[in-house]
Amino acid sequence: MVSRVIPVDRFDLVIFGATGDLANRKILPGLFRRYCAGQIPEGSTIIGAARSEMTPEEFRDQTRAAIAEFGGNKCDDEGALDGFLPMLDYVAIDAKGDGGWDDLKSKVRDDTVNAFYFSVAPALFGDLAERLHTRGIAGPEARIVVEKPFGRDLASAKALNAALAEYFDETQIYRIDHYLGKETVQNLMAVRFANILFEPLWNSQFVDHVQITVAETVGVGGRGSYYDKSGAMRDMVQNHMMQLLCLIAMEPPYHFDPDAVRDEKLKVIRALQPVQPADIVRGQYAASKDAPGYLEDAEDPESTTESYIAMKCHVANWRWVNTPFYLRTGKRLRARTSEIAITFKEPPHQIFDDAEGEWRENVLVIRLQPNEGMNLKMMIKEPGPGGMRLVQVPLDMSFAEALGDEADITDAYERLIMDVIRGNQTLFMRGDEVEAAWAWTDPIIEGWEARGDKPQTYDSGASGPDDALMLMHRDGRRWREIRE
């Protein structure tokens, strides 16, 4: 099976912060891959904008190097780069001043889709929005893309939303969360709402619990001082993991429409119960013989910021009453993996009383990384004579294997940027979603700060603090093993 590519309309895309890490690692190589796939039409323009003084040709050379380094060169057409690079232009711009704005205005056309990617610090969002509006560069149909963090608490999130809303309508604002662009995350919605097999079972009557794991093998490294101001709760739980939880727990929308989907996600966030202190475990990775610990990376021996967090959450509605959602994420863990595991309850009556072996739950596992795919673990009879021996086996589907070597498993940023050009906001966070998520998150953070709680130390390469195991064990459950 070969994935179907639908070209977008001709566009002008301005990337603010075009000389930065995100632009070079993800945005520009991703756009090149979309060009190779035939999704970007001729006549489109990609305009880099940053403080650095450089010529358009120097920007093209920078992009050529970024594509070579970060995987954008996987293209069958050897001459594709020669077709792509002429689409690039550049303007040196002062986000807080007047420099470069007239030049930028002359490059953005009125007869194309106009999109503006804010790949810059959130402190500059308001300045960019104000200048795009007052100088007449962004019209009423223009789209702006903003990267997380969307504030660091409810007050700052509201201020950020207000700064953008002063110049742009909510229908023009695309708050990007790359987790929502992953193929498997979108397939979660397809599995739930396009198959009668699962949706009748997707509730507390049949689901025992849900686990969401995002584990990383790397530490905070050279960004320790920055990370220490956020921590795992702000950096991962409030946005990425919250969005995954919403997609699992939400009610079926009346239609696969951007606001219909986001309305249902918002209901989930507002239904989240406050998390009790006993249901939260925080940790910091210790030094190993090969690498420093979190306190050294953060350059603060007194830091109480967490590099790991695990918690038990409840959604207070009829569908999920008494069904716990266990979330965990951390740095310097055993393996790099992201997955959602829905564990179903035991059958109400076990007929195999005399069967050898141990009964195990049916588990639907959605893998986000690595090797995106799904598997359903179920019980069958072990082959061979000698009685009814039960064994758990997976019905496994990886996208690369199921769709063949020709499958184009699009990077999340590629898909999301193309959705911006199409004007499809389904996979982007709405302003009220962001504020509702912070309204739930803030009291949790304020609680452990008021109590003076300190994170527990855990070994690098482990699965997290010991108390995280007890969070599950006391409920008669266990975490899934962290492994690639």
Tab-separated table of C-alpha atoms in Angstrom, residues 74-475:
chain	number	residue	atom	x	y	z
A	74	LYS	CA	15.661	10.781	1.497
A	75	CYS	CA	14.369	11.577	-1.937
A	76	ASP	CA	14.309	9.403	-5.046
A	77	ASP	CA	14.765	12.379	-7.355
A	78	GLU	CA	18.424	13.389	-7.221
A	79	GLY	CA	17.573	16.757	-8.733
A	80	ALA	CA	14.838	17.550	-6.202
A	81	LEU	CA	17.071	19.783	-4.113
A	82	ASP	CA	17.790	21.931	-7.155
A	83	GLY	CA	14.039	22.424	-7.548
A	84	PHE	CA	13.368	23.070	-3.868
A	85	LEU	CA	16.097	25.558	-2.940
A	86	PRO	CA	14.980	28.276	-5.408
A	87	MET	CA	11.688	28.405	-3.463
A	88	LEU	CA	13.618	29.788	-0.477
A	89	ASP	CA	14.095	33.471	0.262
A	90	TYR	CA	15.384	35.349	3.289
A	91	VAL	CA	14.981	38.644	5.117
A	92	ALA	CA	16.876	39.890	8.172
A	93	ILE	CA	14.314	41.207	10.621
A	94	ASP	CA	14.122	42.930	13.990
A	95	ALA	CA	11.213	41.394	15.924
A	96	LYS	CA	11.019	44.352	18.335
A	97	GLY	CA	11.995	47.130	15.953
A	98	ASP	CA	11.388	48.375	12.418
A	99	GLY	CA	14.179	46.679	10.527
A	100	GLY	CA	13.215	44.315	7.725
A	101	TRP	CA	9.432	44.598	7.912
A	102	ASP	CA	9.003	46.574	4.701
A	103	ASP	CA	11.228	44.067	2.910
A	104	LEU	CA	9.142	41.186	4.278
A	105	LYS	CA	5.896	42.847	3.195
A	106	SER	CA	7.197	43.090	-0.360
A	107	LYS	CA	7.843	39.353	-0.451
A	108	VAL	CA	4.455	38.136	0.881
A	109	ARG	CA	1.852	37.921	-1.886
A	110	ASP	CA	-1.871	38.575	-1.668
A	111	ASP	CA	-2.928	35.772	-4.043
A	112	THR	CA	-1.501	32.839	-2.053
A	113	VAL	CA	-2.118	31.172	1.290
A	114	ASN	CA	-0.093	33.148	3.858
A	115	ALA	CA	1.295	31.367	6.925
A	116	PHE	CA	3.713	32.647	9.573
A	117	TYR	CA	5.622	30.172	11.764
A	118	PHE	CA	6.778	31.623	15.112
A	119	SER	CA	9.803	29.387	15.773
A	120	VAL	CA	11.015	31.842	18.423
A	121	ALA	CA	10.765	32.408	22.167
A	122	PRO	CA	7.181	33.026	23.397
A	123	ALA	CA	8.278	36.458	24.622
A	124	LEU	CA	8.399	37.535	20.965
A	125	PHE	CA	4.946	36.234	19.961
A	126	GLY	CA	3.152	39.471	20.805
A	127	ASP	CA	5.711	41.640	19.014
A	128	LEU	CA	5.542	39.531	15.854
A	129	ALA	CA	1.743	39.419	15.891
A	130	GLU	CA	1.501	43.190	16.358
A	131	ARG	CA	3.863	43.993	13.475
A	132	LEU	CA	2.332	41.498	11.094
A	133	HIS	CA	-1.052	43.084	11.721
A	134	THR	CA	-0.251	46.795	11.879
A	135	ARG	CA	2.013	46.701	8.834
A	136	GLY	CA	-0.626	44.942	6.766
A	137	ILE	CA	1.481	41.842	6.095
A	138	ALA	CA	-0.988	39.309	7.537
A	139	GLY	CA	-4.545	39.592	6.257
A	140	PRO	CA	-7.772	38.142	7.713
A	141	GLU	CA	-7.108	34.755	6.058
A	142	ALA	CA	-3.494	34.452	7.234
A	143	ARG	CA	-2.447	31.725	9.681
A	144	ILE	CA	0.115	31.928	12.468
A	145	VAL	CA	1.813	28.901	14.004
A	146	VAL	CA	3.094	29.110	17.584
A	147	GLU	CA	5.318	26.604	19.379
A	148	LYS	CA	5.096	25.527	23.007
A	149	PRO	CA	5.515	26.478	25.760
A	150	PHE	CA	2.105	28.148	25.743
A	151	GLY	CA	2.874	29.926	28.999
A	152	ARG	CA	4.284	28.411	32.183
A	153	ASP	CA	1.102	28.787	34.263
A	154	LEU	CA	-2.496	29.882	33.832
A	155	ALA	CA	-1.767	33.595	34.180
A	156	SER	CA	0.982	33.619	31.542
A	157	ALA	CA	-1.086	31.422	29.210
A	158	LYS	CA	-3.976	33.874	29.433
A	159	ALA	CA	-1.615	36.776	28.748
A	160	LEU	CA	-0.155	34.985	25.729
A	161	ASN	CA	-3.594	34.140	24.351
A	162	ALA	CA	-4.692	37.747	24.852
A	163	ALA	CA	-1.610	39.077	23.047
A	164	LEU	CA	-2.346	36.879	20.009
A	165	ALA	CA	-6.104	37.498	20.126
A	166	GLU	CA	-5.543	41.251	19.960
A	167	TYR	CA	-4.445	40.887	16.338
A	168	PHE	CA	-5.635	37.462	15.151
A	169	ASP	CA	-8.863	35.500	15.379
A	170	GLU	CA	-8.782	32.104	17.076
A	171	THR	CA	-9.447	30.490	13.683
A	172	GLN	CA	-6.097	31.902	12.505
A	173	ILE	CA	-3.994	30.625	15.428
A	174	TYR	CA	-2.354	27.178	15.214
A	175	ARG	CA	-0.756	26.069	18.509
A	176	ILE	CA	1.438	23.203	17.409
A	177	ASP	CA	2.011	20.066	19.503
A	178	HIS	CA	4.068	17.652	17.418
A	179	TYR	CA	2.718	14.640	19.337
A	180	LEU	CA	-0.659	15.186	17.687
A	181	GLY	CA	0.972	14.927	14.267
A	182	LYS	CA	2.214	11.384	14.831
A	183	GLU	CA	0.604	8.757	12.624
A	184	THR	CA	-0.242	6.521	15.574
A	185	VAL	CA	-1.956	9.291	17.538
A	186	GLN	CA	-4.295	9.956	14.633
A	187	ASN	CA	-4.836	6.231	14.188
A	188	LEU	CA	-6.015	6.123	17.783
A	189	MET	CA	-9.033	8.155	16.692
A	190	ALA	CA	-9.538	5.890	13.676
A	191	VAL	CA	-9.376	2.745	15.817
A	192	ARG	CA	-11.918	4.135	18.269
A	193	PHE	CA	-14.414	5.787	15.976
A	194	ALA	CA	-14.174	3.818	12.720
A	195	ASN	CA	-14.400	0.305	14.200
A	196	ILE	CA	-17.410	-1.039	16.084
A	197	LEU	CA	-15.047	-3.564	17.664
A	198	PHE	CA	-13.539	-1.177	20.230
A	199	GLU	CA	-15.884	1.711	20.967
A	200	PRO	CA	-18.501	-0.397	22.869
A	201	LEU	CA	-15.662	-1.589	25.164
A	202	TRP	CA	-14.083	1.844	25.610
A	203	ASN	CA	-15.405	2.605	29.109
A	204	SER	CA	-15.053	1.753	32.778
A	205	GLN	CA	-17.184	-1.360	32.466
A	206	PHE	CA	-14.514	-3.087	30.388
A	207	VAL	CA	-11.285	-1.075	30.805
A	208	ASP	CA	-9.320	-1.783	33.986
A	209	HIS	CA	-6.822	1.065	33.594
A	210	VAL	CA	-4.814	3.095	31.085
A	211	GLN	CA	-1.063	3.723	31.109
A	212	ILE	CA	0.637	6.524	29.168
A	213	THR	CA	4.429	6.416	29.107
A	214	VAL	CA	6.892	8.837	27.528
A	215	ALA	CA	10.436	7.738	28.402
A	216	GLU	CA	13.699	9.257	27.212
A	217	THR	CA	17.256	7.958	27.542
A	218	VAL	CA	18.875	11.393	27.353
A	219	GLY	CA	19.258	13.845	30.190
A	220	VAL	CA	18.669	17.567	30.007
A	221	GLY	CA	22.267	18.087	28.878
A	222	GLY	CA	23.159	21.575	27.698
A	223	ARG	CA	19.654	22.920	28.305
A	224	GLY	CA	19.710	22.185	32.033
A	225	SER	CA	19.287	25.751	33.238
A	226	TYR	CA	16.310	26.215	30.877
A	227	TYR	CA	14.703	22.872	31.751
A	228	ASP	CA	15.097	23.565	35.473
A	229	LYS	CA	12.549	26.382	35.132
A	230	SER	CA	9.913	23.990	33.813
A	231	GLY	CA	10.437	20.338	34.782
A	232	ALA	CA	8.659	17.245	33.540
A	233	MET	CA	5.217	18.448	34.634
A	234	ARG	CA	5.312	21.639	32.596
A	235	ASP	CA	7.473	20.273	29.789
A	236	MET	CA	5.552	17.049	29.073
A	237	VAL	CA	2.454	16.374	31.166
A	238	GLN	CA	0.623	19.688	30.740
A	239	ASN	CA	0.753	19.498	26.937
A	240	HIS	CA	1.863	16.294	25.200
A	241	MET	CA	0.530	13.770	27.702
A	242	MET	CA	-2.604	15.803	28.371
A	243	GLN	CA	-3.416	15.672	24.667
A	244	LEU	CA	-2.898	11.897	24.539
A	245	LEU	CA	-5.152	11.442	27.558
A	246	CYS	CA	-7.832	13.567	25.893
A	247	LEU	CA	-7.818	11.489	22.719
A	248	ILE	CA	-8.223	8.295	24.739
A	249	ALA	CA	-10.903	9.579	27.082
A	250	MET	CA	-12.995	11.933	24.929
A	251	GLU	CA	-16.522	11.211	23.744
A	252	PRO	CA	-17.156	10.685	20.017
A	253	PRO	CA	-17.496	14.096	18.317
A	254	TYR	CA	-20.575	14.630	16.149
A	255	HIS	CA	-18.252	14.953	13.139
A	256	PHE	CA	-14.523	14.881	12.424
A	257	ASP	CA	-14.457	18.655	12.481
A	258	PRO	CA	-11.766	20.808	14.169
A	259	ASP	CA	-13.998	22.449	16.749
A	260	ALA	CA	-16.112	19.336	17.317
A	261	VAL	CA	-12.985	17.319	18.187
A	262	ARG	CA	-11.535	20.087	20.359
A	263	ASP	CA	-14.840	20.591	22.172
A	264	GLU	CA	-14.725	16.958	23.311
A	265	LYS	CA	-11.072	17.220	24.353
A	266	LEU	CA	-11.887	20.303	26.415
A	267	LYS	CA	-14.625	18.393	28.260
A	268	VAL	CA	-12.061	15.775	29.308
A	269	ILE	CA	-9.644	18.369	30.689
A	270	ARG	CA	-12.409	20.045	32.654
A	271	ALA	CA	-13.500	16.649	34.023
A	272	LEU	CA	-10.046	15.794	35.394
A	273	GLN	CA	-10.167	15.516	39.170
A	274	PRO	CA	-7.514	17.172	41.347
A	275	VAL	CA	-4.596	14.801	41.906
A	276	GLN	CA	-3.921	13.838	45.504
A	277	PRO	CA	-0.344	14.201	46.857
A	278	ALA	CA	-0.170	10.444	47.504
A	279	ASP	CA	-0.814	9.845	43.801
A	280	ILE	CA	2.217	11.857	42.617
A	281	VAL	CA	5.831	10.678	42.447
A	282	ARG	CA	8.633	12.974	41.308
A	283	GLY	CA	12.268	12.134	40.712
A	284	GLN	CA	15.678	13.349	39.559
A	285	TYR	CA	18.196	11.133	37.788
A	286	ALA	CA	21.448	10.433	39.624
A	287	ALA	CA	24.929	10.656	38.196
A	288	SER	CA	26.359	7.573	36.535
A	289	LYS	CA	29.970	6.689	35.762
A	290	ASP	CA	29.459	8.058	32.260
A	291	ALA	CA	27.295	11.128	32.810
A	292	PRO	CA	26.458	13.766	35.427
A	293	GLY	CA	23.238	13.726	37.421
A	294	TYR	CA	20.339	16.124	37.109
A	295	LEU	CA	21.643	18.540	39.744
A	296	GLU	CA	24.918	18.912	37.844
A	297	ASP	CA	23.106	19.320	34.517
A	298	ALA	CA	20.797	21.932	36.041
A	299	GLU	CA	23.795	23.728	37.587
A	300	ASP	CA	21.867	24.017	40.850
A	301	PRO	CA	22.694	21.617	43.699
A	302	GLU	CA	19.539	22.717	45.559
A	303	SER	CA	17.131	22.248	42.640
A	304	THR	CA	13.761	20.662	43.430
A	305	THR	CA	12.674	20.459	39.789
A	306	GLU	CA	11.653	17.010	38.601
A	307	SER	CA	13.171	15.176	35.638
A	308	TYR	CA	10.617	12.375	36.210
A	309	ILE	CA	6.987	12.363	37.227
A	310	ALA	CA	4.373	9.650	37.635
A	311	MET	CA	0.787	10.209	38.704
A	312	LYS	CA	-2.632	8.611	38.895
A	313	CYS	CA	-5.478	10.624	37.393
A	314	HIS	CA	-9.244	10.202	37.239
A	315	VAL	CA	-11.738	11.563	34.734
A	316	ALA	CA	-14.971	12.416	36.548
A	317	ASN	CA	-17.631	11.364	34.083
A	318	TRP	CA	-19.890	8.374	33.476
A	319	ARG	CA	-17.641	6.762	30.891
A	320	TRP	CA	-14.518	6.605	33.077
A	321	VAL	CA	-15.742	6.496	36.677
A	322	ASN	CA	-13.261	4.532	38.839
A	323	THR	CA	-10.925	3.852	35.898
A	324	PRO	CA	-7.450	5.225	36.709
A	325	PHE	CA	-5.171	6.794	34.131
A	326	TYR	CA	-1.497	6.356	35.057
A	327	LEU	CA	0.920	8.833	33.493
A	328	ARG	CA	4.714	8.727	33.677
A	329	THR	CA	7.494	10.517	31.867
A	330	GLY	CA	11.150	11.035	32.582
A	331	LYS	CA	14.683	11.671	31.418
A	332	ARG	CA	17.619	9.246	31.490
A	333	LEU	CA	15.409	6.160	31.683
A	334	ARG	CA	16.052	2.639	30.447
A	335	ALA	CA	14.844	3.091	26.868
A	336	ARG	CA	13.394	5.687	24.551
A	337	THR	CA	9.765	4.826	24.103
A	338	SER	CA	6.331	6.435	24.015
A	339	GLU	CA	3.215	4.318	24.264
A	340	ILE	CA	-0.383	4.184	25.376
A	341	ALA	CA	-1.600	0.908	26.883
A	342	ILE	CA	-5.297	0.232	27.444
A	343	THR	CA	-5.671	-2.771	29.771
A	344	PHE	CA	-9.041	-4.501	29.706
A	345	LYS	CA	-10.653	-6.298	32.640
A	346	GLU	CA	-10.736	-10.025	33.202
A	347	PRO	CA	-13.708	-11.991	31.843
A	348	PRO	CA	-16.529	-12.032	34.410
A	349	HIS	CA	-16.324	-15.819	34.659
A	350	GLN	CA	-13.220	-17.915	34.015
A	351	ILE	CA	-14.138	-21.302	32.555
A	352	PHE	CA	-10.560	-22.602	32.376
A	353	ASP	CA	-10.244	-23.376	36.079
A	354	ASP	CA	-8.001	-26.373	35.495
A	355	ALA	CA	-5.963	-24.798	32.729
A	356	GLU	CA	-2.227	-24.640	33.189
A	357	GLY	CA	-0.495	-21.310	32.920
A	358	GLU	CA	-1.573	-17.872	33.998
A	359	TRP	CA	-4.354	-15.741	32.585
A	360	ARG	CA	-3.210	-12.301	31.462
A	361	GLU	CA	-5.178	-9.238	30.472
A	362	ASN	CA	-6.070	-8.178	26.979
A	363	VAL	CA	-3.995	-5.069	26.317
A	364	LEU	CA	-4.201	-2.707	23.361
A	365	VAL	CA	-0.814	-1.004	22.992
A	366	ILE	CA	-0.406	2.049	20.783
A	367	ARG	CA	3.298	2.740	20.114
A	368	LEU	CA	4.214	6.322	19.275
A	369	GLN	CA	7.967	5.761	19.155
A	370	PRO	CA	10.031	3.996	18.106
A	371	ASN	CA	8.495	1.830	15.358
A	372	GLU	CA	5.037	3.399	15.298
A	373	GLY	CA	2.248	0.849	15.359
A	374	MET	CA	-0.271	-1.043	17.464
A	375	ASN	CA	-0.614	-4.475	18.952
A	376	LEU	CA	-3.391	-6.246	20.800
A	377	LYS	CA	-2.327	-8.822	23.367
A	378	MET	CA	-4.818	-11.651	23.747
A	379	MET	CA	-5.026	-15.168	25.167
A	380	ILE	CA	-4.988	-18.294	23.005
A	381	LYS	CA	-4.365	-21.982	23.565
A	382	GLU	CA	-0.729	-22.903	23.385
A	383	PRO	CA	-0.264	-25.285	20.439
A	384	GLY	CA	0.268	-28.970	21.148
A	385	PRO	CA	-1.304	-31.771	23.215
A	386	GLY	CA	-1.388	-32.063	26.963
A	387	GLY	CA	-4.291	-29.982	28.180
A	388	MET	CA	-5.549	-26.448	27.916
A	389	ARG	CA	-2.447	-24.297	28.330
A	390	LEU	CA	-3.101	-20.611	27.764
A	391	VAL	CA	-0.533	-18.228	26.381
A	392	GLN	CA	-0.642	-14.493	25.662
A	393	VAL	CA	0.241	-13.525	22.104
A	394	PRO	CA	0.270	-10.179	20.279
A	395	LEU	CA	-1.643	-9.335	17.145
A	396	ASP	CA	1.001	-6.923	15.914
A	397	MET	CA	0.832	-4.168	13.300
A	398	SER	CA	3.717	-1.832	12.605
A	399	PHE	CA	3.050	0.745	9.927
A	400	ALA	CA	6.304	0.065	8.112
A	401	GLU	CA	5.495	-3.661	7.826
A	402	ALA	CA	1.766	-3.331	7.206
A	403	LEU	CA	2.060	-0.678	4.514
A	404	GLY	CA	5.225	-2.021	2.909
A	405	ASP	CA	8.602	-0.499	2.268
A	406	GLU	CA	7.017	2.138	0.081
A	407	ALA	CA	5.019	3.558	2.972
A	408	ASP	CA	5.678	7.228	3.534
A	409	ILE	CA	5.441	7.564	7.322
A	410	THR	CA	5.337	11.318	7.428
A	411	ASP	CA	7.123	13.179	10.211
A	412	ALA	CA	4.756	14.965	12.597
A	413	TYR	CA	5.993	18.435	11.674
A	414	GLU	CA	5.521	17.738	7.967
A	415	ARG	CA	1.905	16.726	8.448
A	416	LEU	CA	1.072	19.587	10.768
A	417	ILE	CA	2.590	22.275	8.547
A	418	MET	CA	0.604	20.945	5.590
A	419	ASP	CA	-2.532	21.091	7.778
A	420	VAL	CA	-1.768	24.756	8.456
A	421	ILE	CA	-1.639	25.452	4.722
A	422	ARG	CA	-4.964	23.609	4.293
A	423	GLY	CA	-6.516	25.579	7.134
A	424	ASN	CA	-7.315	22.432	9.153
A	425	GLN	CA	-7.062	23.057	12.930
A	426	THR	CA	-8.141	19.588	14.109
A	427	LEU	CA	-4.693	18.621	15.398
A	428	PHE	CA	-3.900	21.993	16.972
A	429	MET	CA	-4.709	23.163	20.493
A	430	ARG	CA	-7.346	25.825	21.001
A	431	GLY	CA	-6.831	28.675	23.439
A	432	ASP	CA	-9.443	27.456	25.922
A	433	GLU	CA	-7.820	23.985	25.901
A	434	VAL	CA	-4.490	25.496	26.896
A	435	GLU	CA	-6.029	27.528	29.713
A	436	ALA	CA	-8.057	24.571	31.018
A	437	ALA	CA	-4.921	22.412	31.085
A	438	TRP	CA	-3.056	25.024	33.123
A	439	ALA	CA	-6.053	25.445	35.458
A	440	TRP	CA	-5.696	21.724	36.291
A	441	THR	CA	-1.875	21.769	36.401
A	442	ASP	CA	-1.245	24.869	38.520
A	443	PRO	CA	-2.752	23.560	41.806
A	444	ILE	CA	-0.691	20.367	41.508
A	445	ILE	CA	2.570	22.319	41.177
A	446	GLU	CA	1.549	24.831	43.845
A	447	GLY	CA	0.746	21.929	46.155
A	448	TRP	CA	4.165	20.296	46.098
A	449	GLU	CA	5.873	23.685	46.290
A	450	ALA	CA	3.839	24.593	49.385
A	451	ARG	CA	4.600	21.225	51.003
A	452	GLY	CA	8.304	21.555	50.215
A	453	ASP	CA	8.329	18.148	48.511
A	454	LYS	CA	11.668	17.115	47.050
A	455	PRO	CA	12.104	14.727	44.117
A	456	GLN	CA	13.497	11.275	44.832
A	457	THR	CA	16.745	10.204	43.237
A	458	TYR	CA	16.679	7.378	40.697
A	459	ASP	CA	19.487	5.607	38.865
A	460	SER	CA	20.227	6.595	35.307
A	461	GLY	CA	19.095	3.803	32.997
A	462	ALA	CA	16.424	2.621	35.439
A	463	SER	CA	12.616	2.879	35.206
A	464	GLY	CA	12.275	5.740	37.695
A	465	PRO	CA	12.018	6.088	41.490
A	466	ASP	CA	10.975	3.115	43.607
A	467	ASP	CA	7.879	4.927	44.838
A	468	ALA	CA	6.585	5.013	41.254
A	469	LEU	CA	6.414	1.217	41.394
A	470	MET	CA	4.438	1.428	44.626
A	471	LEU	CA	1.990	3.838	42.993
A	472	MET	CA	0.855	0.875	40.896
A	473	HIS	CA	1.541	-2.000	43.297
A	474	ARG	CA	-0.747	-0.670	45.991
A	475	ASP	CA	-3.570	-0.825	43.428
